[in-house]
């Protein structure tokens, strides 16, 4: 498997997060047993972002997909797999883009929570320096996965730990638990497109995250903006 770390640390970040809360053994075991998050799952108190990961591109309302493409640059491939924007931590994203992330990606106006949810579930702290990881209280999880300050900040691909090249199934139990505390779950860790996730995470019933669902689409499903890339 190719390394999931998608970019080197080329810019200084000063993001700081609250220290993580302790997780009970029972909660850890429940997280390990779930192949995909359930609607009431949280990681260190952070809610799972169903708005981002509970909807394939093909399932989005046409107007929602158009807004994501026009304002944030998402495409079918970028939404169902990974998009360059997601290489950035939340605090490094420009304010105009954050507006659309709030309404169409995270579906929340709570920016303090959005920063934590984005950096964990979407960016997985890849744009952090080791000092940021320490400030966030996450060092223990990265160390279980084999990371050290020198290796993380050095960005030398040949020095990356074995976990970075392992499938989720190849990780031992402690590594799987550590990965989950960094908001990974099996199919995302394994680099699968959302079209291959089994099952797709399901949001709570009777809740819709489509910001534009009640607005008539301005183009048909065969519009150029809605064609697969």
Short mmCIF file of C-alpha atoms in Angstrom, two decimals:
data_model
loop_
_atom_site.label_atom_id
_atom_site.label_comp_id
_atom_site.label_asym_id
_atom_site.label_seq_id
_atom_site.Cartn_x
_atom_site.Cartn_y
_atom_site.Cartn_z
CA UNK A 1 0.00 0.00 0.00
CA UNK A 2 1.18 3.49 -0.74
CA UNK A 3 1.76 5.75 2.24
CA UNK A 4 -1.30 7.71 3.26
CA UNK A 5 0.74 10.72 4.26
CA UNK A 6 -0.02 12.91 1.27
CA UNK A 7 2.37 15.84 1.69
CA UNK A 8 5.45 16.94 3.58
CA UNK A 9 5.23 19.68 6.18
CA UNK A 10 6.14 22.65 4.02
CA UNK A 11 4.48 25.38 6.06
CA UNK A 12 4.53 26.15 9.75
CA UNK A 13 1.26 25.61 11.57
CA UNK A 14 0.34 26.95 14.96
CA UNK A 15 -2.91 25.11 15.48
CA UNK A 16 -3.64 24.00 19.03
CA UNK A 17 -6.30 21.61 20.25
CA UNK A 18 -7.56 20.63 23.67
CA UNK A 19 -6.00 17.60 25.29
CA UNK A 20 -7.83 14.41 24.53
CA UNK A 21 -10.04 12.85 27.15
CA UNK A 22 -9.26 9.40 28.46
CA UNK A 23 -11.07 6.57 26.70
CA UNK A 24 -12.39 3.63 28.68
CA UNK A 25 -11.36 0.09 27.82
CA UNK A 26 -15.01 -0.72 27.08
CA UNK A 27 -15.28 2.18 24.63
CA UNK A 28 -11.97 1.24 22.99
CA UNK A 29 -13.14 -2.34 22.51
CA UNK A 30 -16.47 -1.16 21.05
CA UNK A 31 -14.59 1.04 18.57
CA UNK A 32 -12.31 -1.86 17.63
CA UNK A 33 -15.26 -4.17 16.99
CA UNK A 34 -17.04 -1.71 14.66
CA UNK A 35 -15.85 -2.01 11.08
CA UNK A 36 -17.46 1.37 10.34
CA UNK A 37 -18.71 4.11 12.66
CA UNK A 38 -22.28 3.99 13.90
CA UNK A 39 -24.43 7.08 14.07
CA UNK A 40 -23.69 7.64 17.76
CA UNK A 41 -19.95 7.04 17.51
CA UNK A 42 -17.57 9.73 18.66
CA UNK A 43 -13.78 9.86 18.87
CA UNK A 44 -12.50 11.68 21.93
CA UNK A 45 -15.83 13.47 22.09
CA UNK A 46 -15.78 14.48 18.41
CA UNK A 47 -18.90 13.54 16.39
CA UNK A 48 -18.46 11.51 13.23
CA UNK A 49 -18.90 13.83 10.17
CA UNK A 50 -21.68 12.02 8.31
CA UNK A 51 -22.14 15.09 6.14
CA UNK A 52 -18.73 14.34 4.64
CA UNK A 53 -18.52 10.57 4.78
CA UNK A 54 -22.13 9.39 4.79
CA UNK A 55 -22.88 10.38 1.19
CA UNK A 56 -21.21 9.28 -2.02
CA UNK A 57 -20.89 11.88 -4.78
CA UNK A 58 -23.54 10.08 -6.78
CA UNK A 59 -26.01 10.47 -3.89
CA UNK A 60 -25.58 14.22 -3.46
CA UNK A 61 -28.28 16.59 -4.61
CA UNK A 62 -27.25 18.08 -7.97
CA UNK A 63 -27.09 21.58 -6.55
CA UNK A 64 -24.98 20.41 -3.60
CA UNK A 65 -22.50 18.69 -5.92
CA UNK A 66 -22.36 21.81 -8.07
CA UNK A 67 -21.62 24.02 -5.06
CA UNK A 68 -18.91 21.65 -3.83
CA UNK A 69 -17.27 21.64 -7.25
CA UNK A 70 -17.58 25.37 -7.91
CA UNK A 71 -16.53 26.70 -4.53
CA UNK A 72 -14.23 24.00 -3.13
CA UNK A 73 -13.00 22.15 -6.21
CA UNK A 74 -14.44 18.77 -5.29
CA UNK A 75 -15.08 16.23 -8.06
CA UNK A 76 -16.55 12.74 -7.92
CA UNK A 77 -13.10 11.22 -7.44
CA UNK A 78 -12.06 13.87 -4.92
CA UNK A 79 -15.22 13.48 -2.86
CA UNK A 80 -15.33 9.70 -2.90
CA UNK A 81 -11.61 9.35 -2.17
CA UNK A 82 -9.52 12.37 -1.18
CA UNK A 83 -9.26 15.99 -2.26
CA UNK A 84 -6.20 18.29 -2.15
CA UNK A 85 -8.07 20.69 0.13
CA UNK A 86 -8.13 17.96 2.76
CA UNK A 87 -4.33 18.03 2.99
CA UNK A 88 -4.70 21.28 4.94
CA UNK A 89 -5.60 21.64 8.58
CA UNK A 90 -8.73 23.68 9.21
CA UNK A 91 -7.00 26.80 10.49
CA UNK A 92 -4.92 27.07 7.31
CA UNK A 93 -7.97 27.16 5.01
CA UNK A 94 -9.15 30.56 3.76
CA UNK A 95 -12.33 32.01 5.21
CA UNK A 96 -14.33 31.86 1.97
CA UNK A 97 -13.67 28.12 1.66
CA UNK A 98 -14.52 27.60 5.31
CA UNK A 99 -17.94 29.10 4.66
CA UNK A 100 -18.67 26.34 2.15
CA UNK A 101 -17.10 23.68 4.35
CA UNK A 102 -19.44 24.71 7.15
CA UNK A 103 -22.53 24.53 4.97
CA UNK A 104 -21.73 21.66 2.58
CA UNK A 105 -18.95 19.47 4.02
CA UNK A 106 -19.30 19.47 7.80
CA UNK A 107 -22.83 20.89 7.94
CA UNK A 108 -22.12 22.74 11.16
CA UNK A 109 -21.68 26.38 12.11
CA UNK A 110 -19.72 25.51 15.26
CA UNK A 111 -16.27 26.51 14.06
CA UNK A 112 -14.49 25.41 17.22
CA UNK A 113 -15.87 21.93 16.75
CA UNK A 114 -15.38 22.08 12.98
CA UNK A 115 -11.67 22.66 13.46
CA UNK A 116 -11.34 19.60 15.67
CA UNK A 117 -13.55 17.38 13.50
CA UNK A 118 -11.82 18.40 10.25
CA UNK A 119 -8.29 18.02 11.61
CA UNK A 120 -9.08 14.55 12.99
CA UNK A 121 -11.53 12.87 10.60
CA UNK A 122 -10.54 14.64 7.38
CA UNK A 123 -6.87 15.68 7.72
CA UNK A 124 -5.85 13.13 10.39
CA UNK A 125 -3.31 15.67 11.66
CA UNK A 126 -1.06 15.18 8.62
CA UNK A 127 -0.44 18.91 8.39
CA UNK A 128 0.62 19.18 12.03
CA UNK A 129 4.18 19.48 13.27
CA UNK A 130 5.12 17.20 16.16
CA UNK A 131 4.83 20.15 18.57
CA UNK A 132 1.20 20.59 17.42
CA UNK A 133 0.59 16.89 18.03
CA UNK A 134 1.97 17.29 21.55
CA UNK A 135 -0.18 20.35 22.20
CA UNK A 136 -3.23 18.38 21.08
CA UNK A 137 -2.41 15.56 23.51
CA UNK A 138 -2.09 12.98 20.73
CA UNK A 139 1.54 11.90 21.04
CA UNK A 140 0.74 8.52 22.55
CA UNK A 141 -1.32 7.44 19.55
CA UNK A 142 1.29 8.43 16.99
CA UNK A 143 4.01 6.72 19.01
CA UNK A 144 2.04 3.46 19.08
CA UNK A 145 1.96 3.67 15.27
CA UNK A 146 5.76 4.03 15.27
CA UNK A 147 6.15 7.77 14.78
CA UNK A 148 8.77 9.92 16.51
CA UNK A 149 9.42 13.64 16.37
CA UNK A 150 12.44 13.22 14.09
CA UNK A 151 10.64 10.94 11.64
CA UNK A 152 7.41 12.99 11.57
CA UNK A 153 9.05 16.40 11.22
CA UNK A 154 11.82 15.09 9.00
CA UNK A 155 9.44 13.91 6.30
CA UNK A 156 11.85 11.24 5.00
CA UNK A 157 9.65 8.68 3.27
CA UNK A 158 12.27 5.94 3.79
CA UNK A 159 12.07 6.45 7.56
CA UNK A 160 8.29 6.11 7.87
CA UNK A 161 7.15 3.39 10.32
CA UNK A 162 5.82 0.04 9.13
CA UNK A 163 2.26 1.02 10.07
CA UNK A 164 2.22 3.59 7.29
CA UNK A 165 2.55 0.82 4.71
CA UNK A 166 0.23 -1.67 6.40
CA UNK A 167 -3.43 -2.39 5.79
CA UNK A 168 -5.76 -1.94 8.74
CA UNK A 169 -6.00 -5.72 9.05
CA UNK A 170 -2.19 -5.95 9.33
CA UNK A 171 -2.05 -3.58 12.30
CA UNK A 172 -1.98 -5.19 15.72
CA UNK A 173 -4.75 -4.45 18.22
CA UNK A 174 -2.90 -1.58 19.92
CA UNK A 175 -2.18 0.03 16.55
CA UNK A 176 -5.80 -0.30 15.45
CA UNK A 177 -6.96 1.36 18.66
CA UNK A 178 -4.42 4.16 18.16
CA UNK A 179 -5.53 4.65 14.56
CA UNK A 180 -9.16 4.91 15.67
CA UNK A 181 -8.22 7.63 18.16
CA UNK A 182 -6.85 9.54 15.18
CA UNK A 183 -10.26 9.15 13.49
CA UNK A 184 -9.32 6.37 11.08
CA UNK A 185 -11.62 3.46 10.34
CA UNK A 186 -10.87 0.38 8.31
CA UNK A 187 -11.94 1.30 4.78
CA UNK A 188 -10.58 4.86 4.96
CA UNK A 189 -7.26 3.66 6.38
CA UNK A 190 -7.04 1.16 3.53
CA UNK A 191 -7.45 3.95 0.99
CA UNK A 192 -10.70 2.67 -0.49
CA UNK A 193 -13.05 4.95 -2.39
CA UNK A 194 -16.40 5.51 -0.70
CA UNK A 195 -17.92 3.47 -3.52
CA UNK A 196 -16.09 0.46 -2.02
CA UNK A 197 -16.91 1.06 1.64
CA UNK A 198 -18.97 -1.74 3.14
CA UNK A 199 -21.17 -0.52 4.62
CA UNK A 200 -21.32 3.23 4.02
CA UNK A 201 -21.64 5.01 7.38
CA UNK A 202 -25.30 5.83 7.96
CA UNK A 203 -26.39 9.08 9.64
CA UNK A 204 -29.19 9.21 12.22
CA UNK A 205 -32.60 8.58 10.69
CA UNK A 206 -34.70 11.49 9.46
CA UNK A 207 -31.72 13.83 9.30
CA UNK A 208 -30.65 15.25 5.96
CA UNK A 209 -27.34 16.98 5.43
CA UNK A 210 -28.04 18.25 1.93
CA UNK A 211 -27.92 22.04 2.22
CA UNK A 212 -29.46 22.48 -1.24
CA UNK A 213 -31.95 19.62 -1.23
CA UNK A 214 -34.97 21.93 -1.20
CA UNK A 215 -33.65 24.13 -3.98
CA UNK A 216 -34.55 23.09 -7.54
CA UNK A 217 -31.43 21.97 -9.42
CA UNK A 218 -30.43 24.31 -12.19
CA UNK A 219 -29.30 21.49 -14.46
CA UNK A 220 -30.25 17.94 -15.27
CA UNK A 221 -28.31 14.91 -13.95
CA UNK A 222 -26.49 14.78 -17.29
CA UNK A 223 -25.14 18.31 -16.84
CA UNK A 224 -21.38 18.52 -17.33
CA UNK A 225 -20.90 19.32 -13.64
CA UNK A 226 -22.54 16.07 -12.60
CA UNK A 227 -20.72 13.72 -14.93
CA UNK A 228 -18.12 11.38 -13.40
CA UNK A 229 -14.54 12.60 -13.61
#
